[in-house]
Short mmCIF file of C-alpha atoms in Angstrom, two decimals:
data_model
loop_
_atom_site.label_atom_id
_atom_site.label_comp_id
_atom_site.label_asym_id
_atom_site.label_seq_id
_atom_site.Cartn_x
_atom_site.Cartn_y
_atom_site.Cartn_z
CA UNK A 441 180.73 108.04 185.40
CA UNK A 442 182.04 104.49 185.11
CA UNK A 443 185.52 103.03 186.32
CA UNK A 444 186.58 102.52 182.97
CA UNK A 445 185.18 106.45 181.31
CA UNK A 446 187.14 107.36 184.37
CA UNK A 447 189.95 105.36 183.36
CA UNK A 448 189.87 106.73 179.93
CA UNK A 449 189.57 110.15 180.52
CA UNK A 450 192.81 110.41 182.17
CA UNK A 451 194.37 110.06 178.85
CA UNK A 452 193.22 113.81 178.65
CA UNK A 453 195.67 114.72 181.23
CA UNK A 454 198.93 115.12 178.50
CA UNK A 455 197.07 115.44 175.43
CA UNK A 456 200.59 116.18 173.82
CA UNK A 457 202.10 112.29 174.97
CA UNK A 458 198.69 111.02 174.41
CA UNK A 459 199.11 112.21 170.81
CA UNK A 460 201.95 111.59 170.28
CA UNK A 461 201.39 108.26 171.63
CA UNK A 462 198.73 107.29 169.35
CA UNK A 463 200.51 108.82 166.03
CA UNK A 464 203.60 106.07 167.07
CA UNK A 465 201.26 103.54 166.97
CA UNK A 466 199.12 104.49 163.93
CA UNK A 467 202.41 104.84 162.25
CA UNK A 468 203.28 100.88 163.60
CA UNK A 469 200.39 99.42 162.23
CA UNK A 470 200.27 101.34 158.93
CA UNK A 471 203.97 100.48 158.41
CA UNK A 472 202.51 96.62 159.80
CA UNK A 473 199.58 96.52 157.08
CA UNK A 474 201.91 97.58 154.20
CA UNK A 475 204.60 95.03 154.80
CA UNK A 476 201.63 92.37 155.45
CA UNK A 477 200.05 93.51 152.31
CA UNK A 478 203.19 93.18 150.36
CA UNK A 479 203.33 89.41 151.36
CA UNK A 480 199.89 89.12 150.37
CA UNK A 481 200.18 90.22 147.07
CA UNK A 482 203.03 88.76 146.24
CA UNK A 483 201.79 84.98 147.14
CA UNK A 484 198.28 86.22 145.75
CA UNK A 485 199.62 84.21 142.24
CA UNK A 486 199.55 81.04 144.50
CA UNK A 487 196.70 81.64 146.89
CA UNK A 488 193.97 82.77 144.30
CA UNK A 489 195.43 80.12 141.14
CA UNK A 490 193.00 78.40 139.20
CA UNK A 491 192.49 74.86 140.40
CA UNK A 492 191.94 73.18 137.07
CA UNK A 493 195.21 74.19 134.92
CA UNK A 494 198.14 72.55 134.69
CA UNK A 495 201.48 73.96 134.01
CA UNK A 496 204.21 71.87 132.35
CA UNK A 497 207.47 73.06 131.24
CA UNK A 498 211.30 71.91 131.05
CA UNK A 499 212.37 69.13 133.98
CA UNK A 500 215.05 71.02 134.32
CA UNK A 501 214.35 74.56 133.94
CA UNK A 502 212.21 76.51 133.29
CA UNK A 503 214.11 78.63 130.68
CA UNK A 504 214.65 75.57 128.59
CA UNK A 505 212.17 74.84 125.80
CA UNK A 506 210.16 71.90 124.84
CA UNK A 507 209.36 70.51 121.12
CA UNK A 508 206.13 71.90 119.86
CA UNK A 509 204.81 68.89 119.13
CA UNK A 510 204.39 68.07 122.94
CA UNK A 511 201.21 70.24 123.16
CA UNK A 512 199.89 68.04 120.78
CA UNK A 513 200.05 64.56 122.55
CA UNK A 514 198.65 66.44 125.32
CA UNK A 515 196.00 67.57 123.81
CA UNK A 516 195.09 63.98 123.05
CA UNK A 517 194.71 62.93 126.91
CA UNK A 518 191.20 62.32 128.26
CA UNK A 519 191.17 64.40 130.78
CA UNK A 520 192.35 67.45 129.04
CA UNK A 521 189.82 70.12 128.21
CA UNK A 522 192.23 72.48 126.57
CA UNK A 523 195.84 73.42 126.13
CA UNK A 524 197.36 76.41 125.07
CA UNK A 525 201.74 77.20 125.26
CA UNK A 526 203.83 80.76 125.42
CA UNK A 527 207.14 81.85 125.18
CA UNK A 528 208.60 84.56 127.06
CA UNK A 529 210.40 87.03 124.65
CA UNK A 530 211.43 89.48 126.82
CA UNK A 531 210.40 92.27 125.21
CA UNK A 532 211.49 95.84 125.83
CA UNK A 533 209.76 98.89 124.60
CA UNK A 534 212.76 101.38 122.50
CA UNK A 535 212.79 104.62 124.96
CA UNK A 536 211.28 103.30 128.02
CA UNK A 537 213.86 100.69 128.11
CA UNK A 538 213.06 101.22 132.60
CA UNK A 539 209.76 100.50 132.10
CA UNK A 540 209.71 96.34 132.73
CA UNK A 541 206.92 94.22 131.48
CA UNK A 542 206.02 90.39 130.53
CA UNK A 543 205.74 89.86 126.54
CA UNK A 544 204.69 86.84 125.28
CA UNK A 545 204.41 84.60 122.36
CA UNK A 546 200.92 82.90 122.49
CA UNK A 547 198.95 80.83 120.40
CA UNK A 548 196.42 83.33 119.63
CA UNK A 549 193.03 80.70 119.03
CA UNK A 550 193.58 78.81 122.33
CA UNK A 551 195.53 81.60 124.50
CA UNK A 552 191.85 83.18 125.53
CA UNK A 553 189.98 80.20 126.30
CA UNK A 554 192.68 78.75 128.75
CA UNK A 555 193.47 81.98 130.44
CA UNK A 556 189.04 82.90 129.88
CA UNK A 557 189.76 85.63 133.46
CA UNK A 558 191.34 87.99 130.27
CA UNK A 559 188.41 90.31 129.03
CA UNK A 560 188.93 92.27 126.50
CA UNK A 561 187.91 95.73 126.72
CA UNK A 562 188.41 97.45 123.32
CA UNK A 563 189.16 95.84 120.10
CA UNK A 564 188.05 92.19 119.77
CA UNK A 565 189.84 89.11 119.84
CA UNK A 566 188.90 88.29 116.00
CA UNK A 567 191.18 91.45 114.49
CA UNK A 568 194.10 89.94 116.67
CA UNK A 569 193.55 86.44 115.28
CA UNK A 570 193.48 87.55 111.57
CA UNK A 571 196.59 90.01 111.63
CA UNK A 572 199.56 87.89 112.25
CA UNK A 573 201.80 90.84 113.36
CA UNK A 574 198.89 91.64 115.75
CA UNK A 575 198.95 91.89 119.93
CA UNK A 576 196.98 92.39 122.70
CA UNK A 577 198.28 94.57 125.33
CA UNK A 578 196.60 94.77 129.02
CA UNK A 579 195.07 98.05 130.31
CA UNK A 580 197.41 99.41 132.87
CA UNK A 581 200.57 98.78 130.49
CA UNK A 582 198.66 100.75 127.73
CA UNK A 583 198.20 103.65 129.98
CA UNK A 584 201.57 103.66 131.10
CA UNK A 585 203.01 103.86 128.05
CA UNK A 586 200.40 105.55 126.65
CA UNK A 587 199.77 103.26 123.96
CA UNK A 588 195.99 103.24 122.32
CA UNK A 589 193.67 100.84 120.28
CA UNK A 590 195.72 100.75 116.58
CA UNK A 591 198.81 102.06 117.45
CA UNK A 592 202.41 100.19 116.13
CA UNK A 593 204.71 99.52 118.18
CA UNK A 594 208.17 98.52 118.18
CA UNK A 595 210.10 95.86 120.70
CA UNK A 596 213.45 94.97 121.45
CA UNK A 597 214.13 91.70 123.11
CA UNK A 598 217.60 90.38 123.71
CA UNK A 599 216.49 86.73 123.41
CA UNK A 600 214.69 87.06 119.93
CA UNK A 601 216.68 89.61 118.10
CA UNK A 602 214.86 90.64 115.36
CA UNK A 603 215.91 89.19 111.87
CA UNK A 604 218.35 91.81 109.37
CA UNK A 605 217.32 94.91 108.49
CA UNK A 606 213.97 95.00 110.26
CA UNK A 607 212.51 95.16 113.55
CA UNK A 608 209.62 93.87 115.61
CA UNK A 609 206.80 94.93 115.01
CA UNK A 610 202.75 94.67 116.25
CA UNK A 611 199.57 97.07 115.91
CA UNK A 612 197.47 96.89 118.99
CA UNK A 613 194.33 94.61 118.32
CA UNK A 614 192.99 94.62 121.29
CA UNK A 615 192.87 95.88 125.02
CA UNK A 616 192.15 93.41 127.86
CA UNK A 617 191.51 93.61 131.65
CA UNK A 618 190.80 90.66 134.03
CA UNK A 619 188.66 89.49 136.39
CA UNK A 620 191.32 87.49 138.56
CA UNK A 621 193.46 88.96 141.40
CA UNK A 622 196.26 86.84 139.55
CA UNK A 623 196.41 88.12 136.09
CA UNK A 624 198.43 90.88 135.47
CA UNK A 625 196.89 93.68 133.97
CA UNK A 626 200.45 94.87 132.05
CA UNK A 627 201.12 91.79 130.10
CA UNK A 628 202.00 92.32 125.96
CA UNK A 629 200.45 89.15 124.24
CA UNK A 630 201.40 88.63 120.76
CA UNK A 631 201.59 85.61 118.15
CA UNK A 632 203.82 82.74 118.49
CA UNK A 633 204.15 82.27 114.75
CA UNK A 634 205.26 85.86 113.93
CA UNK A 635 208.00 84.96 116.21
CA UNK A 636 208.53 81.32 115.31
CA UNK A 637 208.63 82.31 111.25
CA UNK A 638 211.34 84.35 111.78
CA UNK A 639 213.67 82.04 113.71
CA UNK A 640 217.00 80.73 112.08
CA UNK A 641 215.76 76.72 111.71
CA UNK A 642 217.61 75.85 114.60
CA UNK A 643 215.45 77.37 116.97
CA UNK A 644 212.04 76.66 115.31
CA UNK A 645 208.98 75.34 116.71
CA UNK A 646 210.03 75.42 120.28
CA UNK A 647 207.68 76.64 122.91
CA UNK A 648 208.74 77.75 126.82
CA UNK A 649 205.94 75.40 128.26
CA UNK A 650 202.37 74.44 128.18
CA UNK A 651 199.30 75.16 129.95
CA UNK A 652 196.44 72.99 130.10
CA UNK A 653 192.84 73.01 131.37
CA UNK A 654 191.42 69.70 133.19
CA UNK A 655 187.93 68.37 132.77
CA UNK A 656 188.14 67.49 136.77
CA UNK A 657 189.51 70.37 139.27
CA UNK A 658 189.44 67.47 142.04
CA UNK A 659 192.17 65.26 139.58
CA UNK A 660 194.44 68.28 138.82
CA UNK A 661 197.67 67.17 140.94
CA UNK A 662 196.76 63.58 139.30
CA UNK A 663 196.73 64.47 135.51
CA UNK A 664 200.47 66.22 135.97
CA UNK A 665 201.97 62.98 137.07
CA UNK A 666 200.32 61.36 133.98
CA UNK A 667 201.58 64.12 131.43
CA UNK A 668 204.90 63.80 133.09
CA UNK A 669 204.79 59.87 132.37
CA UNK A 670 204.14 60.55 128.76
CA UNK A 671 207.24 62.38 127.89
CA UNK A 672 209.59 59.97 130.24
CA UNK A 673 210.64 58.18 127.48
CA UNK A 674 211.31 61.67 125.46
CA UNK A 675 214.93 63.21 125.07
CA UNK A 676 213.05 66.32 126.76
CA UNK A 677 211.19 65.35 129.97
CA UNK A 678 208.31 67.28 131.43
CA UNK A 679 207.80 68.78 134.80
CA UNK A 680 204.19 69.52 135.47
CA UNK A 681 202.50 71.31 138.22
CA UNK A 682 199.15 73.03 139.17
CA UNK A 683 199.29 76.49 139.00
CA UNK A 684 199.17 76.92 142.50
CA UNK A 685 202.14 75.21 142.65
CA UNK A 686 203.71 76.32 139.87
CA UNK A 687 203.41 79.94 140.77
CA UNK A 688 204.86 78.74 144.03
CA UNK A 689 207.95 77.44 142.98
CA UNK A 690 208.58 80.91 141.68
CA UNK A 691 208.30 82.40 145.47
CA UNK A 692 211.09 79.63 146.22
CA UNK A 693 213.92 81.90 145.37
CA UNK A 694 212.64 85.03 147.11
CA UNK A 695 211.86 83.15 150.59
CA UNK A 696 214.71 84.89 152.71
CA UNK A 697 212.96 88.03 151.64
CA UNK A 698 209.78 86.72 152.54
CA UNK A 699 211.10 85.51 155.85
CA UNK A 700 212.65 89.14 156.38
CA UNK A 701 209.43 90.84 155.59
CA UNK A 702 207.87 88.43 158.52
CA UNK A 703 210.60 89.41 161.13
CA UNK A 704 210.45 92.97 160.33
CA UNK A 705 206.48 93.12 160.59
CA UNK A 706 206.47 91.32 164.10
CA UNK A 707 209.50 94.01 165.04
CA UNK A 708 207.35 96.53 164.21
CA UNK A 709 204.74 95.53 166.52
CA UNK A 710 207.25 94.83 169.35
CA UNK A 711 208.60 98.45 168.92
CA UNK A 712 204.77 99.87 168.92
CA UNK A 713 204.07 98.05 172.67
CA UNK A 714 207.33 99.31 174.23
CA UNK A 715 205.85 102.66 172.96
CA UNK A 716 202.46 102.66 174.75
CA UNK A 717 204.59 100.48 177.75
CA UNK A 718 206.73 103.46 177.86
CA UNK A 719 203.58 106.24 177.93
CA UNK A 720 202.02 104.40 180.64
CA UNK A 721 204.81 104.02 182.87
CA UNK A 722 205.17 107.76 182.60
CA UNK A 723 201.75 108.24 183.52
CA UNK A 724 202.00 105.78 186.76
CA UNK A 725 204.89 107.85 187.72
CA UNK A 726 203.15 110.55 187.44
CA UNK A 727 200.55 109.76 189.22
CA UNK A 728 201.80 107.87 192.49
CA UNK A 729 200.23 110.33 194.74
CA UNK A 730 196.35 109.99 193.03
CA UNK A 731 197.19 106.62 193.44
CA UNK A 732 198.11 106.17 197.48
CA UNK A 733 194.82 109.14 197.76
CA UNK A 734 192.43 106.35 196.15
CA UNK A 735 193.81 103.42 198.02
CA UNK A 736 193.19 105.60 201.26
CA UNK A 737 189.67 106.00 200.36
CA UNK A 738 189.05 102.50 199.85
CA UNK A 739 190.31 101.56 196.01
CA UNK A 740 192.08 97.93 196.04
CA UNK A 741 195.13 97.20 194.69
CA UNK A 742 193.06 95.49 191.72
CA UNK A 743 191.16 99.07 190.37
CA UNK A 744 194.89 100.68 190.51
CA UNK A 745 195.68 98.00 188.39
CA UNK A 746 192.57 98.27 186.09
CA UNK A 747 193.18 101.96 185.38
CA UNK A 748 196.03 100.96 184.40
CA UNK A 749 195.24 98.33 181.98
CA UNK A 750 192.15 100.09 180.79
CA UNK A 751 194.38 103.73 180.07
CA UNK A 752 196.67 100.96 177.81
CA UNK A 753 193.93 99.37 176.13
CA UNK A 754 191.99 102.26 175.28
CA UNK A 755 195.09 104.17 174.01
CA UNK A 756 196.42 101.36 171.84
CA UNK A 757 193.12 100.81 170.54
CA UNK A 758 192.60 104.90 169.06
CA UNK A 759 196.42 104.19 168.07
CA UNK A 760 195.39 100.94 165.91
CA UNK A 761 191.70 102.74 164.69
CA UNK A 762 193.66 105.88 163.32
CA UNK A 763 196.27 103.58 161.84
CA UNK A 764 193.74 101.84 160.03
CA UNK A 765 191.85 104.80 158.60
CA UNK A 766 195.08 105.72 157.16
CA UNK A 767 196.37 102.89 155.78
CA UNK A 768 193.79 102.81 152.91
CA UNK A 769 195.04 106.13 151.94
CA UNK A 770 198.74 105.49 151.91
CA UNK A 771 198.90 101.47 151.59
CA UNK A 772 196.25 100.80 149.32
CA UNK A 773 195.50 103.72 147.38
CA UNK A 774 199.06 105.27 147.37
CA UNK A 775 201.54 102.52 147.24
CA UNK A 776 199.09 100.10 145.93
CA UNK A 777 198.00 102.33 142.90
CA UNK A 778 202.11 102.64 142.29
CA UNK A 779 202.86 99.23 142.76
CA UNK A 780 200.65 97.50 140.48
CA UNK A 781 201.06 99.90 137.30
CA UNK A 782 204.61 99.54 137.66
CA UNK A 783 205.29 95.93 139.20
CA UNK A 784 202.52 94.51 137.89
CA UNK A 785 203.70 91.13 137.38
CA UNK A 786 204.92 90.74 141.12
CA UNK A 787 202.02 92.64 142.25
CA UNK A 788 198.87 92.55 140.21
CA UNK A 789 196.29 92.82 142.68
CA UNK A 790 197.57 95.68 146.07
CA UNK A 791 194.83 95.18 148.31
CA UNK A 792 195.09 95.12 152.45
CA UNK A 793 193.73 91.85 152.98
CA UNK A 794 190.36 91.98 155.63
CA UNK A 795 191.88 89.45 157.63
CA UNK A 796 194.58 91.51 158.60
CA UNK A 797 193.01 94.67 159.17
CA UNK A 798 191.17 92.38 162.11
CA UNK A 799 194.71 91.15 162.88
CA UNK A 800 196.30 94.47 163.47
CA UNK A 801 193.41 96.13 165.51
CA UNK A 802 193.30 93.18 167.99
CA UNK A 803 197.16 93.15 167.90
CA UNK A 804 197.51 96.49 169.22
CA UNK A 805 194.79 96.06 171.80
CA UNK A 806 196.35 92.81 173.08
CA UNK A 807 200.00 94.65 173.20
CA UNK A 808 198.51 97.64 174.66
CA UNK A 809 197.39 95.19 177.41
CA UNK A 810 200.67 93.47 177.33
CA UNK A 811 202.97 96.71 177.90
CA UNK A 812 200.64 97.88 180.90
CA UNK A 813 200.95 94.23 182.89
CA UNK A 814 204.36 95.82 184.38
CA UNK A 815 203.21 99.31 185.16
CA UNK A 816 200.26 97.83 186.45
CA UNK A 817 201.82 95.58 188.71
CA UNK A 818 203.89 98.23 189.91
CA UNK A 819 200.73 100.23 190.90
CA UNK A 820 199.24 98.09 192.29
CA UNK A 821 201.60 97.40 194.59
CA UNK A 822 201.80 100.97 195.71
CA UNK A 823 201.75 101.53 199.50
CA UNK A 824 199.21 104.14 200.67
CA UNK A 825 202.18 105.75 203.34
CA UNK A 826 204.49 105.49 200.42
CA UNK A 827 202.74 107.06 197.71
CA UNK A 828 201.33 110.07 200.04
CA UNK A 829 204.87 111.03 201.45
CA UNK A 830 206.28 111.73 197.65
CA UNK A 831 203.56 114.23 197.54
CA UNK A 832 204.62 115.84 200.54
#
């Protein structure tokens, strides 16, 4: 048997602390990895954009419109491979007014080949271009709702009320999925100029903003400024980004959140050392008397202290392995499954990230050894006369 087996086994001793002990910790590092994940997700817009589109919308907002005719002067610029523009309509479907999802107003021929990640998976992209009061509706939102290939259905939207006496109305063209952790899968695509015909004159033939594809991924951040310094002399100026950034600015306003989320995760891992710190002094206690018996025999002060340590590690480690075997049940499959049919937008793509499943296995070894430095010390320092007269 070696010193550290021997080490180990004494774990054995209270297999109801020891248990217990590694459930507290399993529960730390699932609750870590779902908090973790959350952040993950919800920056995945940024982290995984494409890195040759440009966004460009209102200088001052981004719920302020621009003139239609911008997207053509940008189409006109050298290093523009394509442009395509939306408007959110903020659609609502009539009896599942809870149920929240993104509808847009797109221009149906260049929509697709901007935004190529969308594939569509029943019905074709042709019967949505030649039926103007046609949409295309993404996978998970058409199984929520339980919508189907051909069905009509009926919005609401309380920034495009529908004109007198009618309502709005679309028959499902086509289904789509996507290939991109960024896309989300429960997005309601429709066409601009269904919307824009029906517009008092006032408000036609204005579009929420413009995205375009560069010839040059390495010039993105480059061809922005120049769009921007084509519309400086407009009435309406221009504030364009690259996605990544774009999609960033939108994490601005939830940054205390995202702060909170960080605090709370590190908490969490604080909590789960004082844990173990707190099974092992127990144990030490405990086991005072073994201790003094080895030092008589001839143990140094150093392979007290290595039990120790080694009793920590090994315990925080089973901890972290069983809290990892269920977090794919419960974080990915469970919440994850939950989260991105219903919060789609926010989180289209629920998956623990590999980098932190490393992170939180080696983080509750390296606390484990943290939380045993004191009891450690403690045993270490154990006199032999000491330890043998609490026995007695």
């Amino acid at each position: 048997m070696t010193f550290a087996s021997l080490a180990a086994r004494n774990l054995l001793r209270n297999k109801v602390r020891t248990s217990l002990t590694i459930l507290g910790v399993a529960v730390a590092i699932i609750t870590f990895l779902m908090l973790r994940t959350v952040i993950s997700a919800w920056t995945g817009a940024a982290d995984f954009a494409a890195k040759d589109r440009v966004v460009s919308r209102h200088k001052v907002t981004f719920v302020m419109q621009l003139p239609k005719r911008y997207i053509d002067k940008i189409r006109e610029q050298p290093d523009v491979r394509e442009a395509t523009w939306a408007n959110w309509f903020g659609g609502r479907s009539p009896g599942n007014e809870r149920e929240f999802f993104a509808s847009l107003a797109v221009d149906a021929k260049t929509y697709f080949k901007v935004y190529d990640e969308l594939s569509i998976t029943e019905g074709s992209l042709a019967e949505f271009e030649a039926d103007r009061t046609g949409a295309v509706v993404g996978d998970v939102l058409c199984k929520k709702l339980g919508w189907k290939l051909g069905d009509t259905v009926t919005l609401e939207s309380g920034i495009y009320p529908a004109p007198p006496d009618s309502a709005w109305t679309f028959t499902i063209r086509a289904v789509y999925t996507t290939t991109s952790r960024t896309a989300d899968r429960s997005t309601f695509l429709f066409h601009w100029e269904y919307m824009n015909d029906t517009l008092p004159q006032v408000r036609k033939d204005e579009i929420g903003w413009v995205v375009s594809r560069v010839k040059d991924p390495t010039r993105t951040a480059d061809v922005g400024i120049a769009l921007d310094k084509i519309f400086d002399v407009e009435d309406t100026q221009t504030l364009s980004q690259d996605e990544a950034s774009f999609n960033t600015s939108f994490l601005a306003g939830f940054s205390m959140v995202l702060s909170a989320i960080d605090l709370v995760s590190v908490a969490i891992l604080l909590i789960m050392a004082m844990v173990i710190g707190n099974t092992i002094a127990m144990g030490v206690r405990e086991r005072t008397g073994e201790y003094g018996a080895m030092r008589a025999i001839g143990f140094l002060p150093k392979h007290i202290a290595g039990f120790v340590v080694i009793e920590a590690v090994v315990l925080s480690f089973l901890g972290g392995l069983v809290g990892l075997m269920l977090s794919y049940p419960i974080v990915e499959k469970g919440l994850g499954g939950f989260l991105e049919e219903n919060m789609g937008g926010m989180f289209p793509f629920f998956r623990i990230p590999i980098s932190m499943v490393v992170v939180a296995l080696l983080a509750s070894m390296l606390l484990g050894l943290i939380a045993s430095i004191i009891p450690a010390w403690l045993a270490a320092k154990i006199r032999v006369t000491d330890a043998l007269r609490r026995v007695v």
